[in-house]
Coordinates of C-alpha atoms in Angstrom, one line a residue:
M1 CA 32.7 34.9 -24.1
S2 CA 32.6 33.5 -20.5
E3 CA 32.1 35.9 -17.7
R4 CA 35.1 37.1 -15.7
L5 CA 35.5 36.2 -12.1
G6 CA 34.9 39.8 -11.0
E7 CA 31.7 40.1 -13.0
I8 CA 30.3 36.9 -11.5
L9 CA 31.2 38.0 -7.9
I10 CA 29.4 41.3 -8.4
R11 CA 26.4 39.6 -10.0
E12 CA 26.2 37.2 -7.1
G13 CA 26.4 40.0 -4.7
L14 CA 29.5 38.7 -3.1
V15 CA 31.5 42.0 -3.6
T16 CA 30.8 45.5 -4.7
S17 CA 32.3 47.4 -7.6
T18 CA 34.4 49.5 -5.2
Q19 CA 35.8 46.4 -3.5
L20 CA 36.5 44.8 -6.9
E21 CA 38.5 47.9 -8.0
E22 CA 40.5 47.9 -4.8
A23 CA 41.2 44.1 -5.2
L24 CA 42.3 44.6 -8.8
R25 CA 44.8 47.3 -7.7
Y26 CA 46.1 45.0 -5.0
Q27 CA 46.4 42.2 -7.6
S28 CA 48.3 44.4 -9.9
T29 CA 50.7 45.6 -7.2
H30 CA 51.4 42.2 -5.6
G31 CA 51.2 39.9 -8.6
C32 CA 48.6 37.5 -7.2
R33 CA 45.3 36.1 -8.5
L34 CA 42.1 38.1 -8.1
G35 CA 40.6 35.5 -5.8
S36 CA 43.6 35.5 -3.5
A37 CA 43.6 39.3 -3.4
L38 CA 39.9 39.3 -2.3
V39 CA 40.6 36.8 0.4
K40 CA 43.7 38.7 1.7
L41 CA 41.7 41.9 1.8
K42 CA 38.9 40.0 3.7
M43 CA 36.3 41.0 1.1
A44 CA 35.4 37.4 0.3
S45 CA 35.9 33.9 1.9
E46 CA 38.0 31.1 0.3
E47 CA 34.8 29.0 0.2
D48 CA 33.0 31.7 -1.8
I49 CA 35.8 32.1 -4.3
T50 CA 36.2 28.3 -4.8
E51 CA 32.5 27.9 -5.3
V52 CA 32.4 30.7 -7.9
L53 CA 35.4 29.2 -9.8
S54 CA 33.8 25.8 -9.7
N55 CA 30.6 27.2 -11.3
Q56 CA 32.6 29.4 -13.7
F57 CA 34.7 26.6 -15.2
G58 CA 32.3 23.7 -14.7
V59 CA 34.6 21.6 -12.5
P60 CA 34.1 20.2 -9.0
S61 CA 35.5 21.9 -6.0
V62 CA 37.4 20.0 -3.3
N63 CA 38.4 20.5 0.3
L64 CA 42.0 19.5 0.4
S65 CA 42.1 19.2 4.2
S66 CA 40.0 16.0 3.8
F67 CA 42.5 14.3 1.4
D68 CA 45.4 12.1 2.3
V69 CA 47.3 11.9 -0.9
E70 CA 49.3 8.7 -1.6
D71 CA 53.1 8.9 -2.1
S72 CA 52.9 7.2 -5.4
V73 CA 50.5 9.9 -6.7
L74 CA 52.7 12.7 -5.3
K75 CA 55.8 11.4 -7.0
L76 CA 54.1 11.9 -10.4
I77 CA 54.6 15.6 -10.3
P78 CA 57.8 17.3 -8.9
A79 CA 57.4 19.9 -6.2
E80 CA 58.9 22.5 -8.4
V81 CA 56.1 22.0 -11.1
A82 CA 53.4 22.0 -8.4
R83 CA 54.6 25.4 -7.1
K84 CA 55.1 26.8 -10.6
Y85 CA 51.5 26.1 -11.6
M86 CA 49.9 26.2 -8.1
L87 CA 48.4 22.7 -8.2
I88 CA 48.7 19.3 -6.5
P89 CA 47.8 15.8 -7.6
I90 CA 45.2 14.2 -5.3
S91 CA 44.2 10.8 -6.8
R92 CA 44.8 8.4 -9.7
T93 CA 42.2 6.1 -11.2
G94 CA 43.1 4.0 -14.2
A95 CA 44.6 6.3 -16.9
S96 CA 43.2 9.5 -15.2
L97 CA 45.0 11.8 -12.8
T98 CA 43.0 14.2 -10.7
I99 CA 44.8 17.5 -9.9
A100 CA 43.5 20.3 -7.7
M101 CA 44.2 23.7 -9.3
A102 CA 43.9 27.3 -8.2
D103 CA 43.3 28.2 -11.8
P104 CA 41.5 25.3 -13.7
S105 CA 41.5 27.4 -16.9
N106 CA 45.3 27.0 -17.2
V107 CA 45.4 24.6 -20.1
F108 CA 49.1 24.9 -20.5
A109 CA 49.6 23.5 -17.0
Q110 CA 47.3 20.7 -17.8
D111 CA 49.1 19.9 -21.1
D112 CA 52.5 19.9 -19.3
I113 CA 51.2 17.5 -16.6
K114 CA 49.7 15.2 -19.3
F115 CA 52.9 15.2 -21.2
M116 CA 55.0 14.7 -18.1
T117 CA 53.0 11.9 -16.5
G118 CA 51.2 10.2 -19.5
Y119 CA 47.9 10.4 -17.7
H120 CA 44.7 12.0 -18.7
V121 CA 44.3 15.1 -16.5
E122 CA 41.0 15.7 -14.6
P123 CA 41.1 19.2 -13.0
V124 CA 39.3 20.2 -9.8
V125 CA 39.3 23.6 -8.1
A126 CA 40.6 24.5 -4.7
S127 CA 41.6 27.8 -3.1
E128 CA 45.2 29.0 -3.7
N129 CA 45.8 29.1 0.1
A130 CA 44.6 25.5 0.5
I131 CA 46.9 24.3 -2.4
R132 CA 49.8 26.2 -1.0
K133 CA 49.3 24.5 2.4
A134 CA 49.0 21.1 0.8
I135 CA 52.3 21.6 -1.2
D136 CA 54.0 22.6 2.1
K137 CA 52.5 19.6 3.8
Y138 CA 53.5 17.0 1.3
F139 CA 56.6 18.5 -0.3
G140 CA 58.0 20.7 2.5
S141 CA 57.9 24.4 2.7
G142 CA 61.6 25.1 2.1
K143 CA 63.0 22.1 0.2
S144 CA 61.4 22.7 -3.2
L145 CA 61.6 26.5 -3.0
A146 CA 65.3 26.4 -2.5
V147 CA 65.7 24.2 -5.6
A148 CA 63.3 25.9 -7.9
S149 CA 64.3 29.5 -7.2
T150 CA 66.8 31.0 -9.6
E151 CA 67.9 33.3 -6.8
I152 CA 69.1 31.4 -3.7
D153 CA 69.4 33.8 -0.9
T154 CA 69.5 33.9 2.9
R155 CA 65.8 34.3 3.7
E156 CA 64.7 32.0 6.5
E157 CA 62.0 30.2 4.5
V158 CA 64.6 29.2 1.9
K159 CA 67.4 28.2 4.2
S160 CA 67.1 24.5 4.2
G161 CA 69.0 21.6 2.7
Y162 CA 70.5 22.9 -0.5
M163 CA 70.8 26.5 0.7
D164 CA 72.6 25.4 3.9
D165 CA 75.3 23.8 1.8
F166 CA 76.1 27.0 0.0
D167 CA 75.8 29.3 3.0
D168 CA 78.4 27.2 4.8
F169 CA 80.7 26.6 1.8
D170 CA 83.4 29.0 3.0
S171 CA 83.4 27.7 6.5
G172 CA 83.5 24.0 5.6
P173 CA 81.6 21.0 6.9
A174 CA 82.6 21.7 10.5
A175 CA 80.1 24.5 10.7
R176 CA 77.2 22.1 10.8
G177 CA 78.8 18.7 11.0
T178 CA 76.3 16.8 8.8
D179 CA 77.2 13.9 6.6
A180 CA 75.3 15.5 3.7
E181 CA 77.4 18.6 3.7
T182 CA 80.6 16.7 3.8
E183 CA 79.6 14.7 0.8
F184 CA 78.5 17.9 -1.0
I185 CA 81.7 19.8 -0.5
N186 CA 84.0 16.9 -1.2
V187 CA 83.9 17.0 -5.0
D188 CA 87.1 15.1 -5.9
D189 CA 85.7 11.6 -5.6
F190 CA 82.9 11.2 -8.1
D191 CA 83.0 7.5 -8.4
D192 CA 80.7 6.8 -5.4
L193 CA 78.3 9.5 -6.5
V194 CA 78.0 8.2 -10.0
S195 CA 77.6 4.6 -8.8
G196 CA 74.9 5.7 -6.3
A197 CA 73.1 7.7 -9.0
V198 CA 73.1 4.6 -11.3
D199 CA 71.9 2.3 -8.6
E200 CA 69.1 4.8 -7.8
L201 CA 67.6 4.5 -11.2
E202 CA 66.2 1.0 -11.4
V203 CA 64.7 1.4 -14.9
V204 CA 67.3 0.6 -17.6
D205 CA 65.4 1.9 -20.7
E206 CA 64.9 5.6 -21.3
D207 CA 61.9 6.5 -19.1
E208 CA 61.8 10.3 -18.8
E209 CA 59.3 10.2 -16.0
D210 CA 61.7 8.3 -13.8
A211 CA 64.4 10.8 -14.7
I212 CA 62.2 13.6 -13.4
V213 CA 61.3 11.7 -10.2
A214 CA 65.0 11.1 -9.5
V215 CA 65.8 14.7 -8.9
E216 CA 63.0 15.4 -6.3
D217 CA 64.9 14.4 -3.2
L218 CA 67.7 16.7 -2.2
E219 CA 69.6 13.8 -0.7
A220 CA 69.6 11.9 -4.0
P221 CA 73.0 11.0 -5.5
I222 CA 71.9 12.8 -8.7
V223 CA 71.6 16.1 -6.7
K224 CA 74.9 15.5 -5.0
L225 CA 76.6 14.7 -8.3
V226 CA 75.4 17.9 -10.1
N227 CA 76.3 20.0 -7.0
G228 CA 79.7 18.4 -7.0
I229 CA 80.3 19.2 -10.6
L230 CA 79.3 22.8 -10.1
I231 CA 81.4 23.2 -7.0
K232 CA 84.5 21.6 -8.6
A233 CA 84.1 23.9 -11.6
I234 CA 84.0 26.9 -9.2
N235 CA 87.1 25.8 -7.4
M236 CA 89.0 25.2 -10.6
G237 CA 88.0 28.6 -12.0
V238 CA 86.5 27.3 -15.2
S239 CA 84.4 29.6 -17.4
D240 CA 81.9 27.1 -18.9
I241 CA 80.5 23.6 -18.1
H242 CA 79.3 21.4 -21.0
F243 CA 76.9 18.5 -20.4
E244 CA 77.0 16.6 -23.7
P245 CA 74.9 13.5 -24.6
Y246 CA 76.0 11.2 -27.4
E247 CA 74.8 7.9 -28.8
K248 CA 77.0 5.8 -26.5
S249 CA 78.3 8.3 -24.0
F250 CA 77.4 11.2 -21.8
R251 CA 80.4 13.5 -21.0
V252 CA 81.1 16.6 -19.0
R253 CA 83.7 19.1 -20.3
N254 CA 85.0 22.2 -18.6
R255 CA 86.4 25.3 -20.4
L256 CA 89.5 26.2 -18.4
D257 CA 91.4 29.3 -19.5
G258 CA 89.6 29.3 -22.8
V259 CA 90.3 25.6 -23.7
L260 CA 87.8 22.8 -23.3
R261 CA 88.9 19.6 -21.5
K262 CA 87.1 16.4 -20.5
E263 CA 86.2 16.3 -16.9
L264 CA 83.9 13.3 -16.5
G265 CA 82.4 10.4 -18.5
L266 CA 78.9 9.7 -17.0
P267 CA 76.7 6.6 -17.6
L268 CA 74.0 7.1 -20.3
K269 CA 71.4 5.8 -17.7
I270 CA 71.5 9.1 -15.7
K271 CA 71.5 11.5 -18.7
D272 CA 67.8 12.5 -18.3
A273 CA 68.1 12.8 -14.5
V274 CA 71.1 15.1 -14.7
T275 CA 69.5 17.2 -17.4
S276 CA 66.3 17.5 -15.3
R277 CA 68.2 18.5 -12.2
V278 CA 70.0 21.3 -14.0
K279 CA 66.8 22.5 -15.6
I280 CA 65.0 22.6 -12.3
M281 CA 67.8 24.6 -10.7
A282 CA 67.6 27.1 -13.6
N283 CA 63.8 27.3 -13.3
L284 CA 63.3 25.9 -16.8
D285 CA 60.4 23.8 -18.1
I286 CA 61.6 20.2 -17.6
S287 CA 58.8 18.8 -19.8
E288 CA 60.0 20.8 -22.8
R289 CA 62.7 18.9 -24.6
R290 CA 62.2 19.9 -28.2
L291 CA 63.0 23.7 -28.0
P292 CA 66.1 25.5 -26.7
Q293 CA 65.7 27.3 -23.3
D294 CA 67.7 29.8 -21.4
G295 CA 67.8 30.3 -17.7
R296 CA 69.9 31.4 -14.8
I297 CA 71.0 29.9 -11.5
K298 CA 72.1 32.3 -8.7
M299 CA 74.0 30.9 -5.8
R300 CA 75.4 32.5 -2.6
L301 CA 78.6 30.8 -1.5
G302 CA 79.2 32.1 2.0
P303 CA 78.3 35.7 3.2
K304 CA 80.4 37.6 0.7
R305 CA 80.5 35.6 -2.5
E306 CA 77.9 35.1 -5.2
M307 CA 78.1 32.9 -8.3
D308 CA 75.8 33.1 -11.3
F309 CA 75.4 30.4 -13.8
R310 CA 73.9 31.3 -17.2
V311 CA 72.2 28.2 -18.5
S312 CA 71.4 27.3 -22.1
T313 CA 69.8 24.1 -23.3
L314 CA 69.8 22.8 -26.9
P315 CA 68.1 19.7 -28.3
T316 CA 70.6 17.5 -30.1
L317 CA 70.3 14.2 -31.9
F318 CA 70.8 12.2 -28.7
G319 CA 69.3 14.5 -26.0
E320 CA 69.6 18.0 -24.6
K321 CA 73.1 19.6 -24.5
I322 CA 73.4 22.0 -21.5
V323 CA 76.0 24.7 -21.3
L324 CA 76.5 26.7 -18.0
R325 CA 78.5 29.9 -18.2
L326 CA 80.0 30.8 -14.8
L327 CA 79.8 34.5 -13.8
D328 CA 81.8 35.1 -10.7
K329 CA 81.4 38.7 -9.6
S330 CA 84.2 38.4 -7.1
N331 CA 86.6 37.7 -9.9
L332 CA 85.4 40.5 -12.2
Q333 CA 88.4 42.6 -13.0
T334 CA 87.3 46.3 -13.3
D335 CA 90.8 47.8 -12.8
M336 CA 91.7 48.9 -16.3
T337 CA 95.4 49.0 -15.5
Q338 CA 95.3 45.2 -14.8
L339 CA 93.7 44.1 -18.0
G340 CA 96.8 43.9 -20.2
F341 CA 96.9 47.3 -21.9
S342 CA 100.4 48.7 -22.7
E343 CA 101.0 52.2 -21.3
R344 CA 100.3 53.9 -24.6
Q345 CA 97.2 51.8 -25.3
L346 CA 95.8 52.5 -21.9
A347 CA 96.4 56.2 -22.2
E348 CA 94.7 56.3 -25.7
F349 CA 91.6 54.3 -24.5
Q350 CA 91.2 56.3 -21.3
E351 CA 91.4 59.5 -23.3
A352 CA 88.7 58.3 -25.7
I353 CA 86.2 57.2 -23.1
H354 CA 86.6 60.4 -21.1
K355 CA 85.6 62.6 -24.1
P356 CA 82.2 64.3 -23.8
Y357 CA 80.7 62.5 -26.8
G358 CA 81.5 59.9 -29.5
M359 CA 81.6 56.2 -29.9
C360 CA 84.1 53.7 -28.6
L361 CA 83.8 50.1 -29.9
V362 CA 85.3 46.9 -28.5
T363 CA 85.6 44.0 -30.9
G364 CA 86.6 40.4 -30.8
P365 CA 85.1 36.9 -30.9
T366 CA 82.8 35.4 -28.2
G367 CA 84.7 34.9 -25.0
S368 CA 87.5 37.3 -25.7
G369 CA 86.8 39.5 -22.7
K370 CA 84.9 42.4 -24.3
T371 CA 82.3 42.6 -21.5
T372 CA 85.1 42.9 -18.9
T373 CA 86.7 45.7 -20.8
L374 CA 83.4 47.6 -21.1
Y375 CA 82.6 47.1 -17.5
S376 CA 86.0 48.4 -16.5
A377 CA 85.4 51.5 -18.6
L378 CA 82.0 52.0 -17.0
T379 CA 83.4 51.5 -13.5
Q380 CA 86.0 54.3 -14.3
L381 CA 83.3 56.6 -15.7
N382 CA 80.7 55.9 -13.0
S383 CA 80.1 59.0 -11.0
I384 CA 77.2 60.7 -9.3
S385 CA 77.2 63.5 -11.9
D386 CA 76.5 61.1 -14.9
N387 CA 73.5 59.1 -15.9
I388 CA 74.8 55.8 -17.3
M389 CA 72.5 53.4 -19.0
T390 CA 73.2 50.0 -20.5
A391 CA 71.3 47.6 -22.8
E392 CA 72.6 44.1 -22.4
D393 CA 71.8 40.6 -23.5
P394 CA 72.2 39.2 -21.0
V395 CA 73.1 41.4 -18.0
E396 CA 76.1 39.4 -16.8
Y397 CA 77.1 41.5 -13.7
N398 CA 75.1 44.0 -11.6
L399 CA 77.0 47.3 -11.3
M400 CA 76.0 49.7 -8.5
G401 CA 75.0 53.2 -9.8
I402 CA 74.4 52.1 -13.4
N403 CA 71.0 51.6 -14.9
Q404 CA 71.1 48.2 -16.6
V405 CA 68.4 46.9 -18.9
Q406 CA 67.9 43.2 -19.9
M407 CA 66.9 42.6 -23.5
H408 CA 63.7 40.5 -24.3
D409 CA 63.4 40.0 -28.0
A410 CA 60.2 38.0 -27.6
I411 CA 58.4 41.2 -26.4
G412 CA 60.2 43.6 -28.8
L413 CA 62.7 44.9 -26.2
N414 CA 65.8 44.8 -28.4
F415 CA 68.9 47.0 -28.6
A416 CA 67.3 49.4 -31.0
A417 CA 64.1 49.8 -29.0
S418 CA 66.1 50.3 -25.8
L419 CA 68.3 52.9 -27.4
R420 CA 65.3 54.9 -28.5
S421 CA 64.0 54.9 -24.9
F422 CA 67.4 55.7 -23.5
L423 CA 67.5 58.9 -25.4
R424 CA 64.4 60.1 -23.6
Q425 CA 65.9 59.3 -20.2
D426 CA 68.5 62.1 -20.2
P427 CA 71.6 59.9 -20.5
D428 CA 75.2 61.0 -20.4
I429 CA 76.8 57.6 -21.2
I430 CA 75.2 54.7 -23.0
M431 CA 76.5 51.2 -23.3
V432 CA 74.9 48.9 -25.9
G433 CA 75.7 45.2 -25.5
E434 CA 76.3 44.6 -29.2
I435 CA 75.7 46.3 -32.5
R436 CA 74.2 43.6 -34.6
D437 CA 72.2 45.4 -37.4
F438 CA 71.8 48.7 -39.2
E439 CA 69.0 49.9 -37.0
T440 CA 71.0 49.6 -33.8
A441 CA 74.2 51.1 -35.5
E442 CA 72.2 54.0 -36.9
I443 CA 70.6 55.0 -33.5
A444 CA 73.9 54.5 -31.6
I445 CA 75.8 56.7 -34.1
K446 CA 73.2 59.4 -33.9
A447 CA 73.4 59.3 -30.1
A448 CA 77.1 59.7 -30.3
L449 CA 76.7 62.7 -32.6
T450 CA 74.2 64.4 -30.3
G451 CA 76.3 64.7 -27.3
H452 CA 76.4 61.3 -25.7
M453 CA 79.3 58.9 -25.0
V454 CA 78.4 55.5 -26.5
L455 CA 80.2 52.3 -25.7
S456 CA 79.4 49.0 -27.5
T457 CA 80.8 45.8 -29.0
I458 CA 80.8 44.4 -32.5
H459 CA 82.1 41.1 -33.9
T460 CA 85.1 41.6 -36.2
N461 CA 88.5 40.0 -36.4
D462 CA 90.5 43.2 -35.7
A463 CA 90.1 47.0 -35.2
P464 CA 90.5 48.2 -38.9
T465 CA 87.9 45.7 -40.2
T466 CA 85.4 47.2 -37.8
I467 CA 85.1 50.2 -40.1
N468 CA 84.2 48.0 -43.1
R469 CA 81.7 46.1 -41.0
L470 CA 79.9 49.3 -40.2
L471 CA 79.9 50.4 -43.8
N472 CA 78.6 47.0 -44.9
M473 CA 75.7 47.4 -42.5
G474 CA 74.7 50.4 -44.5
V475 CA 76.1 53.2 -42.3
E476 CA 77.3 56.2 -44.4
P477 CA 81.1 56.8 -44.3
F478 CA 80.7 60.4 -43.1
L479 CA 78.7 59.2 -40.1
V480 CA 81.3 56.6 -39.2
A481 CA 84.1 59.1 -39.5
S482 CA 82.3 61.7 -37.5
S483 CA 81.1 59.5 -34.6
V484 CA 83.7 56.7 -34.0
I485 CA 86.6 57.9 -31.9
S486 CA 88.3 54.6 -30.8
I487 CA 88.2 50.9 -31.7
V488 CA 89.7 48.3 -29.4
A489 CA 90.2 44.7 -30.6
Q490 CA 91.2 42.1 -28.1
R491 CA 92.0 38.4 -27.5
L492 CA 92.6 36.4 -24.4
A493 CA 95.8 34.4 -24.1
R494 CA 96.6 31.9 -21.4
T495 CA 99.4 32.9 -19.0
N496 CA 102.3 30.7 -17.9
C497 CA 101.8 28.9 -14.6
P498 CA 103.8 30.8 -12.0
K499 CA 104.7 27.5 -10.2
C500 CA 106.2 25.6 -13.2
S501 CA 107.2 28.3 -15.7
E502 CA 110.7 27.9 -17.0
S503 CA 113.0 29.3 -19.7
V504 CA 113.0 27.3 -23.0
Q505 CA 115.4 27.4 -26.0
V506 CA 113.8 28.7 -29.2
P507 CA 115.7 28.9 -32.6
P508 CA 116.3 32.5 -33.7
E509 CA 114.5 31.8 -37.0
A510 CA 111.4 30.8 -35.1
L511 CA 111.4 34.0 -33.2
I512 CA 111.9 36.1 -36.4
H513 CA 109.1 34.1 -38.1
I514 CA 106.5 35.0 -35.4
G515 CA 107.4 38.8 -35.6
F516 CA 110.4 39.6 -33.5
M517 CA 113.2 41.8 -35.0
E518 CA 116.7 40.4 -35.5
N519 CA 118.2 42.9 -33.0
E520 CA 115.8 41.7 -30.3
I521 CA 116.7 38.0 -30.5
G522 CA 119.5 38.0 -27.9
T523 CA 117.4 39.9 -25.3
I524 CA 114.4 37.6 -25.2
D525 CA 114.0 35.0 -22.5
V526 CA 111.2 32.8 -23.7
K527 CA 109.3 31.0 -21.0
K528 CA 106.7 28.2 -20.9
G529 CA 104.9 26.2 -18.2
R530 CA 106.2 22.7 -17.7
G531 CA 102.9 21.4 -16.2
C532 CA 102.2 20.7 -12.5
P533 CA 99.2 20.0 -10.2
H534 CA 98.7 23.7 -9.6
C535 CA 97.8 24.3 -13.3
S536 CA 96.2 20.8 -13.8
H537 CA 99.3 19.9 -15.8
T538 CA 98.5 22.3 -18.6
G539 CA 101.4 24.7 -18.1
Y540 CA 99.0 27.6 -18.0
K541 CA 97.2 29.3 -15.1
G542 CA 94.9 32.3 -15.8
R543 CA 94.6 34.6 -18.8
V544 CA 95.7 38.0 -20.0
A545 CA 94.2 40.2 -22.6
L546 CA 96.0 41.3 -25.8
F547 CA 94.8 44.6 -27.2
E548 CA 94.9 46.5 -30.5
V549 CA 93.8 50.2 -30.0
L550 CA 92.9 52.1 -33.1
T551 CA 92.4 55.8 -32.4
I552 CA 90.5 57.5 -35.2
T553 CA 92.8 60.4 -36.1
D554 CA 92.4 62.9 -39.0
E555 CA 94.4 60.6 -41.3
I556 CA 92.2 57.6 -40.5
R557 CA 89.0 59.8 -41.0
E558 CA 90.3 60.7 -44.5
L559 CA 90.7 57.1 -45.4
I560 CA 87.2 56.3 -44.1
L561 CA 85.6 59.1 -46.1
R562 CA 87.2 57.9 -49.4
G563 CA 86.3 54.2 -48.8
A564 CA 89.8 52.8 -48.1
S565 CA 90.2 49.1 -47.5
A566 CA 90.9 47.6 -44.1
M567 CA 94.4 46.9 -45.2
E568 CA 95.1 50.6 -46.0
I569 CA 93.6 51.6 -42.7
R570 CA 95.8 49.1 -40.9
E571 CA 99.0 50.2 -42.6
T572 CA 98.3 53.8 -41.9
A573 CA 97.4 53.1 -38.2
V574 CA 100.6 51.0 -37.7
A575 CA 102.7 53.8 -39.3
L576 CA 101.0 56.2 -36.7
G577 CA 102.1 53.9 -33.9
M578 CA 99.2 51.4 -33.4
Q579 CA 100.3 48.1 -31.8
T580 CA 98.7 45.1 -33.4
L581 CA 97.3 42.1 -31.6
R582 CA 100.3 40.1 -32.6
G583 CA 102.6 42.9 -31.4
S584 CA 100.8 42.9 -28.0
G585 CA 101.3 39.2 -27.8
L586 CA 105.0 39.5 -28.5
E587 CA 105.3 42.0 -25.6
K588 CA 103.7 39.4 -23.3
I589 CA 106.3 36.8 -24.5
K590 CA 109.2 39.2 -23.8
E591 CA 107.7 39.7 -20.3
G592 CA 107.6 36.0 -19.7
R593 CA 103.8 36.0 -19.1
T594 CA 102.9 33.6 -21.9
S595 CA 104.4 31.2 -24.5
I596 CA 105.0 31.4 -28.2
E597 CA 102.5 28.6 -28.9
E598 CA 99.8 30.5 -27.1
I599 CA 100.3 33.7 -29.0
V600 CA 100.4 31.8 -32.3
R601 CA 97.1 30.1 -31.3
V602 CA 95.2 33.3 -30.7
T603 CA 96.6 35.9 -33.1
Y604 CA 97.4 36.2 -36.8
G605 CA 100.9 36.9 -38.0
N606 CA 100.5 40.7 -38.5

């Protein structure tokens, strides 16, 4: 085994054991390399560290201040990759590329550079400070940092180019008066941007290296095109953006009010450049195209608005599909009275979550608003007297006063492991992002039985079938009956556009078919959006939640204990006054908030 850097420094008499221990503590606290820590603490010079590293790894050392790197060499490696691995290309000879590295033992970085450039990599060693200065010299100190960081904030060293566009978004182009900003904010005319992006890429065949180079310049049409797509999506209020490569097309679709619609058809030629740009913004590995990746982009739009994009890449037959989930904290609805509960449903749910212990479950498909319902419950429960802890995957919104934990399955931090730790943290209220397996369900139920209020989600079609789902996981019936106190099923239905909504004639038999009673027919004024520019000619603008609240009464507990079917539980619950998802939808139709077609689309006929 080769000697460690610290051991060599002590052996060479460059530092003492006491100094090394102090440097290691500094390294641990500040997250830097040992050599950098020693230099910052003035215990060793940069020249000494570089010479020792050169001898340790058997590679030459270089003085970067004596190099004048050619532009053609610099373009081989994006600034974001250089900063990520703390390296810089310095020369190219034949099929070999010489790169100066602060850590020449980083074989992963060398493999990435080799894969990205196609050149054989020859590493040399230079001090971290020298490489950092060289990166700032050749790439600019602020430009690459603003693009590579997943958190774009208002720090002075980050505020250049890309950040300026977002800081002045609310105030408009007049704030700075630059042509770049005007082009960035004007996102309605994409033709010129697409044309410019195509013209910029001179190579017609699929050359992935050129795709990477195309996104380095912040003034490039590719950058403006991606920025424009994101800003237009924000302005429209979409929830997801899909970049989808196919054999003969590359399209962008937006999910608006729960329904996907085509937004743009892009030339295949710019597919790789657009993909690389989005991955750089999300701080993902642009050289990894064979495995799925997850990342996050955090943007500040003006002084009071932040927008998060949750980014997921997936290798498909014709390239990487990228989906961005938009998380707008300013639009997070935490007022429970505005979610769509009826008066009785709201009273039952609020009574359940304010009990001292027990489990409240929220169920529904992906994208049905479960997280919003849980966050609204947590907001109402949040007080200085309670210790609230959440385990989420991912943490979608940051809530002040609540301890939120992000799951990392790769290192063993899953829901079950987090729950075990929570119980040693003196919690009052626990929120688990999702109950996926028996282990998580068992720990959550035991927590509910030992004096804690537990909130969680589970994937089922309606409230009664949630009982069967828990039983099928292996949870004993008596544990379910003793711990679960309320189950809320929900869906999201599009609401009629307020600008173009109008009354429509519906045959009485159609109203009866969807669930209305005969004596209600004459009192119902059915409305539907006609379609106008305000709603993008869809007839719908915004969404409202439909709820089904199942309160676990003594009658329901008896059914659970004797293993009753979901149908029996449903019939008993309805007899006790439970309003079904379809019933909740019918109420929204009578209020004129949505259409018959929308309720039929999102609910079953029961």
